[in-house]
PDB file of C-alpha atoms in Angstrom:
ATOM      1  CA  MET A   1       3.744  24.652 -16.926  1.00 32.00           C
ATOM      2  CA  ALA A   2       5.423  22.484 -19.528  1.00 34.00           C
ATOM      3  CA  GLY A   3       7.404  19.474 -18.428  1.00 36.00           C
ATOM      4  CA  PRO A   4      11.138  19.224 -18.965  1.00 36.00           C
ATOM      5  CA  SER A   5      12.571  18.224 -22.301  1.00 35.00           C
ATOM      6  CA  LEU A   6      13.854  14.646 -22.019  1.00 43.00           C
ATOM      7  CA  SER A   7      16.406  12.833 -24.140  1.00 45.00           C
ATOM      8  CA  PRO A   8      15.395   9.311 -25.182  1.00 63.00           C
ATOM      9  CA  PHE A   9      17.042   6.428 -23.359  1.00 74.00           C
ATOM     10  CA  PRO A  10      17.738   2.988 -24.840  1.00 77.00           C
ATOM     11  CA  MET A  11      15.087   0.574 -23.631  1.00 79.00           C
ATOM     12  CA  PRO A  12      16.476  -2.462 -21.760  1.00 84.00           C
ATOM     13  CA  GLN A  13      15.320  -5.872 -22.880  1.00 84.00           C
ATOM     14  CA  VAL A  14      12.903  -8.098 -20.988  1.00 85.00           C
ATOM     15  CA  PRO A  15      14.449 -11.561 -20.446  1.00 87.00           C
ATOM     16  CA  ASN A  16      12.760 -14.541 -22.053  1.00 89.00           C
ATOM     17  CA  LEU A  17      12.239 -17.128 -19.321  1.00 90.00           C
ATOM     18  CA  TRP A  18      12.526 -20.131 -21.643  1.00 90.00           C
ATOM     19  CA  ARG A  19      15.828 -18.879 -23.047  1.00 93.00           C
ATOM     20  CA  GLU A  20      16.951 -18.228 -19.491  1.00 92.00           C
ATOM     21  CA  CYS A  21      16.070 -21.798 -18.535  1.00 92.00           C
ATOM     22  CA  ALA A  22      17.833 -23.241 -21.590  1.00 93.00           C
ATOM     23  CA  ALA A  23      20.952 -21.205 -20.830  1.00 94.00           C
ATOM     24  CA  ILE A  24      20.995 -22.514 -17.241  1.00 93.00           C
ATOM     25  CA  LEU A  25      20.640 -26.137 -18.377  1.00 91.00           C
ATOM     26  CA  LEU A  26      23.292 -25.785 -21.106  1.00 93.00           C
ATOM     27  CA  ARG A  27      25.592 -23.726 -18.886  1.00 92.00           C
ATOM     28  CA  ARG A  28      25.632 -20.877 -21.354  1.00 94.00           C
ATOM     29  CA  PRO A  29      25.678 -17.137 -20.532  1.00 94.00           C
ATOM     30  CA  ARG A  30      22.259 -16.299 -19.155  1.00 94.00           C
ATOM     31  CA  PRO A  31      20.240 -13.612 -21.002  1.00 93.00           C
ATOM     32  CA  SER A  32      19.513 -11.883 -17.685  1.00 93.00           C
ATOM     33  CA  ALA A  33      23.238 -11.571 -16.919  1.00 93.00           C
ATOM     34  CA  LEU A  34      23.883 -10.072 -20.352  1.00 92.00           C
ATOM     35  CA  ILE A  35      21.060  -7.576 -19.862  1.00 92.00           C
ATOM     36  CA  ALA A  36      22.373  -6.632 -16.406  1.00 92.00           C
ATOM     37  CA  ALA A  37      25.821  -6.033 -17.904  1.00 92.00           C
ATOM     38  CA  SER A  38      24.280  -3.559 -20.361  1.00 90.00           C
ATOM     39  CA  TYR A  39      22.955  -1.373 -17.528  1.00 92.00           C
ATOM     40  CA  PRO A  40      24.997   1.754 -16.755  1.00 92.00           C
ATOM     41  CA  ALA A  41      27.141   2.318 -13.691  1.00 91.00           C
ATOM     42  CA  GLY A  42      25.317   3.462 -10.585  1.00 92.00           C
ATOM     43  CA  GLU A  43      23.847   2.427  -7.266  1.00 92.00           C
ATOM     44  CA  ARG A  44      22.393  -1.079  -7.473  1.00 93.00           C
ATOM     45  CA  TYR A  45      19.278  -2.131  -5.582  1.00 93.00           C
ATOM     46  CA  PHE A  46      18.561  -5.837  -5.809  1.00 90.00           C
ATOM     47  CA  THR A  47      15.196  -7.566  -6.030  1.00 89.00           C
ATOM     48  CA  ALA A  48      16.060 -11.169  -5.098  1.00 84.00           C
ATOM     49  CA  SER A  49      14.859 -11.321  -1.480  1.00 84.00           C
ATOM     50  CA  GLY A  50      11.149 -10.813  -1.940  1.00 84.00           C
ATOM     51  CA  PRO A  51       8.474 -12.989  -0.320  1.00 82.00           C
ATOM     52  CA  VAL A  52       7.587 -14.676  -3.632  1.00 82.00           C
ATOM     53  CA  SER A  53      10.897 -15.211  -5.428  1.00 78.00           C
ATOM     54  CA  GLY A  54      12.513 -16.694  -2.322  1.00 77.00           C
ATOM     55  CA  ILE A  55       9.996 -19.538  -2.080  1.00 82.00           C
ATOM     56  CA  LEU A  56       8.905 -19.892  -5.715  1.00 78.00           C
ATOM     57  CA  VAL A  57      11.220 -22.773  -6.644  1.00 80.00           C
ATOM     58  CA  PRO A  58      10.746 -24.770  -3.374  1.00 80.00           C
ATOM     59  CA  ILE A  59       6.954 -24.481  -3.617  1.00 80.00           C
ATOM     60  CA  VAL A  60       6.899 -25.670  -7.231  1.00 80.00           C
ATOM     61  CA  LEU A  61       9.320 -28.516  -6.444  1.00 79.00           C
ATOM     62  CA  VAL A  62       7.382 -29.725  -3.402  1.00 79.00           C
ATOM     63  CA  SER A  63       4.069 -29.567  -5.265  1.00 76.00           C
ATOM     64  CA  LEU A  64       5.496 -31.572  -8.165  1.00 75.00           C
ATOM     65  CA  LEU A  65       6.844 -34.265  -5.831  1.00 75.00           C
ATOM     66  CA  GLY A  66       3.284 -34.921  -4.749  1.00 72.00           C
ATOM     67  CA  ASP A  67       1.346 -34.097  -7.899  1.00 70.00           C
ATOM     68  CA  ILE A  68       3.348 -36.094 -10.454  1.00 71.00           C
ATOM     69  CA  PRO A  69       3.138 -39.503  -8.688  1.00 75.00           C
ATOM     70  CA  LEU A  70      -0.566 -38.896  -8.039  1.00 72.00           C
ATOM     71  CA  SER A  71      -1.089 -37.986 -11.686  1.00 73.00           C
ATOM     72  CA  PHE A  72       0.726 -41.151 -12.761  1.00 71.00           C
ATOM     73  CA  ALA A  73      -1.599 -43.247 -10.611  1.00 73.00           C
ATOM     74  CA  VAL A  74      -4.723 -41.531 -11.976  1.00 71.00           C
ATOM     75  CA  VAL A  75      -3.492 -41.886 -15.559  1.00 69.00           C
ATOM     76  CA  ALA A  76      -2.714 -45.587 -15.109  1.00 69.00           C
ATOM     77  CA  ILE A  77      -6.328 -46.139 -14.023  1.00 72.00           C
ATOM     78  CA  SER A  78      -8.136 -43.736 -16.372  1.00 71.00           C
ATOM     79  CA  HIS A  79      -6.031 -44.145 -19.532  1.00 64.00           C
ATOM     80  CA  ALA A  80      -4.900 -47.741 -19.329  1.00 63.00           C
ATOM     81  CA  ALA A  81      -4.697 -48.024 -23.132  1.00 67.00           C
ATOM     82  CA  HIS A  82      -2.111 -45.245 -23.584  1.00 65.00           C
ATOM     83  CA  PRO A  83      -0.476 -44.571 -20.196  1.00 71.00           C
ATOM     84  CA  THR A  84       3.064 -43.965 -21.471  1.00 74.00           C
ATOM     85  CA  LEU A  85       2.124 -41.024 -23.691  1.00 73.00           C
ATOM     86  CA  VAL A  86       0.003 -39.356 -21.006  1.00 72.00           C
ATOM     87  CA  HIS A  87       2.704 -39.986 -18.392  1.00 72.00           C
ATOM     88  CA  ALA A  88       5.220 -38.247 -20.670  1.00 77.00           C
ATOM     89  CA  VAL A  89       2.930 -35.236 -21.107  1.00 77.00           C
ATOM     90  CA  VAL A  90       2.328 -34.955 -17.345  1.00 75.00           C
ATOM     91  CA  LEU A  91       6.058 -35.198 -16.615  1.00 79.00           C
ATOM     92  CA  ALA A  92       6.943 -32.670 -19.335  1.00 83.00           C
ATOM     93  CA  LEU A  93       4.423 -30.140 -18.024  1.00 83.00           C
ATOM     94  CA  GLY A  94       5.784 -30.551 -14.510  1.00 82.00           C
ATOM     95  CA  LEU A  95       9.379 -30.054 -15.628  1.00 86.00           C
ATOM     96  CA  LEU A  96       8.396 -27.005 -17.690  1.00 88.00           C
ATOM     97  CA  THR A  97       6.773 -25.474 -14.604  1.00 88.00           C
ATOM     98  CA  LEU A  98       9.915 -26.100 -12.570  1.00 89.00           C
ATOM     99  CA  GLY A  99      12.105 -24.661 -15.331  1.00 90.00           C
ATOM    100  CA  TRP A 100       9.929 -21.546 -15.486  1.00 89.00           C
ATOM    101  CA  ALA A 101      10.263 -21.044 -11.720  1.00 89.00           C
ATOM    102  CA  VAL A 102      14.061 -21.507 -11.807  1.00 90.00           C
ATOM    103  CA  ALA A 103      14.335 -19.014 -14.682  1.00 91.00           C
ATOM    104  CA  ALA A 104      12.143 -16.452 -12.918  1.00 89.00           C
ATOM    105  CA  ARG A 105      14.326 -16.737  -9.809  1.00 89.00           C
ATOM    106  CA  SER A 106      17.454 -16.341 -11.926  1.00 91.00           C
ATOM    107  CA  VAL A 107      16.131 -13.148 -13.520  1.00 91.00           C
ATOM    108  CA  ALA A 108      15.197 -11.668 -10.133  1.00 88.00           C
ATOM    109  CA  ARG A 109      18.709 -12.331  -8.821  1.00 89.00           C
ATOM    110  CA  SER A 110      20.537 -11.076 -11.905  1.00 91.00           C
ATOM    111  CA  ILE A 111      18.982  -7.728 -12.835  1.00 92.00           C
ATOM    112  CA  PRO A 112      18.873  -5.072 -10.094  1.00 92.00           C
ATOM    113  CA  HIS A 113      17.400  -1.607 -10.251  1.00 93.00           C
ATOM    114  CA  VAL A 114      20.234   0.744 -11.174  1.00 94.00           C
ATOM    115  CA  LEU A 115      20.156   4.378 -10.086  1.00 93.00           C
ATOM    116  CA  ALA A 116      22.433   6.153 -12.566  1.00 91.00           C
ATOM    117  CA  ASP A 117      23.253   9.848 -12.646  1.00 89.00           C
ATOM    118  CA  ASP A 118      20.433  10.674 -15.041  1.00 89.00           C
ATOM    119  CA  ALA A 119      17.877   7.889 -14.708  1.00 91.00           C
ATOM    120  CA  LEU A 120      16.505   4.934 -12.779  1.00 92.00           C
ATOM    121  CA  TRP A 121      16.826   1.691 -14.734  1.00 93.00           C
ATOM    122  CA  MET A 122      14.183  -0.798 -13.654  1.00 91.00           C
ATOM    123  CA  GLY A 123      15.252  -4.394 -13.123  1.00 89.00           C
ATOM    124  CA  GLY A 124      14.209  -7.603 -11.479  1.00 80.00           C
ATOM    125  CA  GLY A 125      11.296  -8.420 -13.723  1.00 73.00           C
ATOM    126  CA  ALA A 126      10.486 -10.915 -16.434  1.00 73.00           C
ATOM    127  CA  ARG A 127       7.468  -8.809 -17.419  1.00 76.00           C
ATOM    128  CA  HIS A 128       8.601  -5.191 -17.467  1.00 79.00           C
ATOM    129  CA  ALA A 129      11.729  -3.213 -18.257  1.00 81.00           C
ATOM    130  CA  GLY A 130      12.188   0.502 -18.525  1.00 86.00           C
ATOM    131  CA  VAL A 131      14.116   3.658 -17.792  1.00 89.00           C
ATOM    132  CA  ILE A 132      12.706   6.578 -15.807  1.00 89.00           C
ATOM    133  CA  PRO A 133      14.675   9.844 -16.168  1.00 88.00           C
ATOM    134  CA  ARG A 134      15.470  11.441 -12.835  1.00 87.00           C
ATOM    135  CA  GLU A 135      13.995  14.726 -13.930  1.00 85.00           C
ATOM    136  CA  ALA A 136      10.677  12.937 -14.538  1.00 86.00           C
ATOM    137  CA  ILE A 137      10.539  11.658 -10.938  1.00 89.00           C
ATOM    138  CA  ARG A 138       8.583  13.860  -8.579  1.00 88.00           C
ATOM    139  CA  CYS A 139       8.811  11.592  -5.534  1.00 88.00           C
ATOM    140  CA  ILE A 140       9.604   8.035  -4.426  1.00 91.00           C
ATOM    141  CA  VAL A 141       7.907   6.609  -1.348  1.00 91.00           C
ATOM    142  CA  PRO A 142       7.962   3.131   0.255  1.00 92.00           C
ATOM    143  CA  ILE A 143       4.622   1.300   0.293  1.00 93.00           C
ATOM    144  CA  GLN A 144       3.551   0.048   3.702  1.00 88.00           C
ATOM    145  CA  GLY A 145       1.199  -2.924   3.527  1.00 89.00           C
ATOM    146  CA  SER A 146      -0.625  -4.021   0.384  1.00 91.00           C
ATOM    147  CA  ARG A 147      -0.693  -1.943  -2.764  1.00 92.00           C
ATOM    148  CA  HIS A 148      -4.508  -1.996  -2.758  1.00 93.00           C
ATOM    149  CA  ALA A 149      -4.676  -0.390   0.698  1.00 94.00           C
ATOM    150  CA  TRP A 150      -2.014   2.110  -0.305  1.00 93.00           C
ATOM    151  CA  MET A 151      -3.922   3.040  -3.467  1.00 93.00           C
ATOM    152  CA  ARG A 152      -7.166   3.497  -1.533  1.00 92.00           C
ATOM    153  CA  ALA A 153      -5.389   5.704   0.996  1.00 92.00           C
ATOM    154  CA  HIS A 154      -4.084   7.922  -1.826  1.00 88.00           C
ATOM    155  CA  GLY A 155      -7.321   7.935  -3.812  1.00 89.00           C
ATOM    156  CA  LEU A 156      -5.753   6.168  -6.802  1.00 89.00           C
ATOM    157  CA  ASP A 157      -7.439   4.016  -9.399  1.00 88.00           C
ATOM    158  CA  ARG A 158      -5.923   1.189 -11.444  1.00 87.00           C
ATOM    159  CA  LYS A 159      -5.588   3.528 -14.424  1.00 85.00           C
ATOM    160  CA  ASP A 160      -3.318   5.795 -12.338  1.00 88.00           C
ATOM    161  CA  VAL A 161      -0.617   3.187 -11.684  1.00 90.00           C
ATOM    162  CA  LEU A 162       1.670   0.908 -13.655  1.00 88.00           C
ATOM    163  CA  LEU A 163       2.469  -2.299 -11.773  1.00 89.00           C
ATOM    164  CA  ALA A 164       6.072  -3.129 -12.708  1.00 87.00           C
ATOM    165  CA  SER A 165       7.088  -5.323  -9.778  1.00 84.00           C
ATOM    166  CA  GLY A 166       7.074  -8.663 -11.593  1.00 76.00           C
ATOM    167  CA  PHE A 167       6.022 -11.474  -9.252  1.00 81.00           C
ATOM    168  CA  GLU A 168       6.619  -9.585  -6.005  1.00 87.00           C
ATOM    169  CA  PRO A 169       4.124  -7.335  -4.210  1.00 91.00           C
ATOM    170  CA  PRO A 170       5.364  -3.775  -4.777  1.00 93.00           C
ATOM    171  CA  ASN A 171       6.912  -1.913  -1.879  1.00 93.00           C
ATOM    172  CA  LEU A 172       7.983   1.249  -3.696  1.00 93.00           C
ATOM    173  CA  ALA A 173       5.897   3.895  -5.482  1.00 94.00           C
ATOM    174  CA  ILE A 174       7.407   6.373  -7.938  1.00 92.00           C
ATOM    175  CA  GLU A 175       5.357   9.490  -8.638  1.00 91.00           C
ATOM    176  CA  LEU A 176       6.014  10.992 -12.060  1.00 88.00           C
ATOM    177  CA  ASP A 177       5.912  14.582 -13.133  1.00 80.00           C
ATOM    178  CA  ASP A 178       3.476  15.473 -15.902  1.00 63.00           C
ATOM    179  CA  VAL A 179       5.950  14.817 -18.700  1.00 53.00           C
ATOM    180  CA  ALA A 180       6.178  12.745 -21.825  1.00 47.00           C
ATOM    181  CA  VAL A 181       9.014  10.260 -22.203  1.00 48.00           C
ATOM    182  CA  GLY A 182       9.855   7.835 -24.962  1.00 47.00           C
ATOM    183  CA  ARG A 183      12.445   6.475 -27.331  1.00 47.00           C
ATOM    184  CA  CYS A 184      13.362   6.663 -31.030  1.00 46.00           C
ATOM    185  CA  GLY A 185      11.309   9.811 -31.537  1.00 46.00           C
ATOM    186  CA  MET A 186       8.132   8.243 -30.137  1.00 44.00           C
ATOM    187  CA  ARG A 187       6.795   9.950 -27.016  1.00 48.00           C
ATOM    188  CA  ARG A 188       3.926   8.950 -24.776  1.00 49.00           C
ATOM    189  CA  ILE A 189       2.502  10.008 -21.436  1.00 48.00           C
ATOM    190  CA  LEU A 190       3.299   7.575 -18.660  1.00 52.00           C
ATOM    191  CA  ARG A 191       0.880   6.784 -15.881  1.00 62.00           C
ATOM    192  CA  ARG A 192       1.174   8.916 -12.797  1.00 85.00           C
ATOM    193  CA  TRP A 193       2.662   6.225 -10.527  1.00 91.00           C
ATOM    194  CA  VAL A 194       4.992   3.293 -11.173  1.00 91.00           C
ATOM    195  CA  LEU A 195       4.976   0.547  -8.516  1.00 93.00           C
ATOM    196  CA  LEU A 196       8.156  -1.506  -8.026  1.00 92.00           C
ATOM    197  CA  TYR A 197       9.701  -4.011  -5.657  1.00 93.00           C
ATOM    198  CA  ALA A 198      13.180  -3.530  -4.154  1.00 92.00           C
ATOM    199  CA  ASP A 199      14.950  -5.341  -1.325  1.00 91.00           C
ATOM    200  CA  ARG A 200      15.801  -1.973   0.266  1.00 91.00           C
ATOM    201  CA  PRO A 201      12.954   0.365  -0.717  1.00 91.00           C
ATOM    202  CA  ALA A 202      13.721   3.057   1.855  1.00 90.00           C
ATOM    203  CA  ALA A 203      17.357   3.261   0.743  1.00 91.00           C
ATOM    204  CA  LEU A 204      16.402   3.660  -2.910  1.00 90.00           C
ATOM    205  CA  ALA A 205      13.755   6.258  -2.104  1.00 88.00           C
ATOM    206  CA  SER A 206      16.061   8.374   0.052  1.00 86.00           C
ATOM    207  CA  THR A 207      18.956   8.234  -2.444  1.00 84.00           C
ATOM    208  CA  ALA A 208      17.062   8.923  -5.680  1.00 76.00           C
ATOM    209  CA  ILE A 209      15.197  12.115  -4.783  1.00 71.00           C
ATOM    210  CA  PRO A 210      16.458  13.330  -1.389  1.00 61.00           C
ATOM    211  CA  GLY A 211      14.357  15.985   0.278  1.00 55.00           C
ATOM    212  CA  ARG A 212      11.582  16.068  -2.324  1.00 58.00           C
ATOM    213  CA  CYS A 213       9.069  13.743  -0.664  1.00 61.00           C
ATOM    214  CA  THR A 214       6.877  14.946   2.167  1.00 53.00           C
TER     215      THR A 214
END
């Protein structure tokens, strides 16, 4: 049986973390906020309360408070001839790491998943962006426990899933119908499952495809 005929959707952009960081420092409009504003109207499911994004910035900050002074001491002993240059490099790398973490947190807070009338727009990630037509979704189920245990329980291999949860462990699995989707006249077969993270996975699953999951 042939899959449904799908109209192409515009592909949302993936935020650049360095541009996001620069916009935060310069107090300019953040790229993630501009991307979120381009999403259509619909139910919004945020991705900012995950176990990783909530502690990412504090962990990086605390580690730098200990690592940078220790690195300065080691450099002063090991590179006595040129300590200033090496100190500057160590400090710059530390600040870049902190900026990356702040930008990643900003993206997670800015771009939610949006369930529109005709499609699910994926958000929350600095690595993936996409649009899944509703008619291509066979089922959406919350993931209990780790994704590896869930995949083993369902007999899935890595080639069967697309991990699109960014930095968070996925808690939502979207099963796709056997259809081809694409944009600008280019069509390709998606993997069978797309794994996402959402703050309220059960709410998204029950709203998107009610009554179709068993």
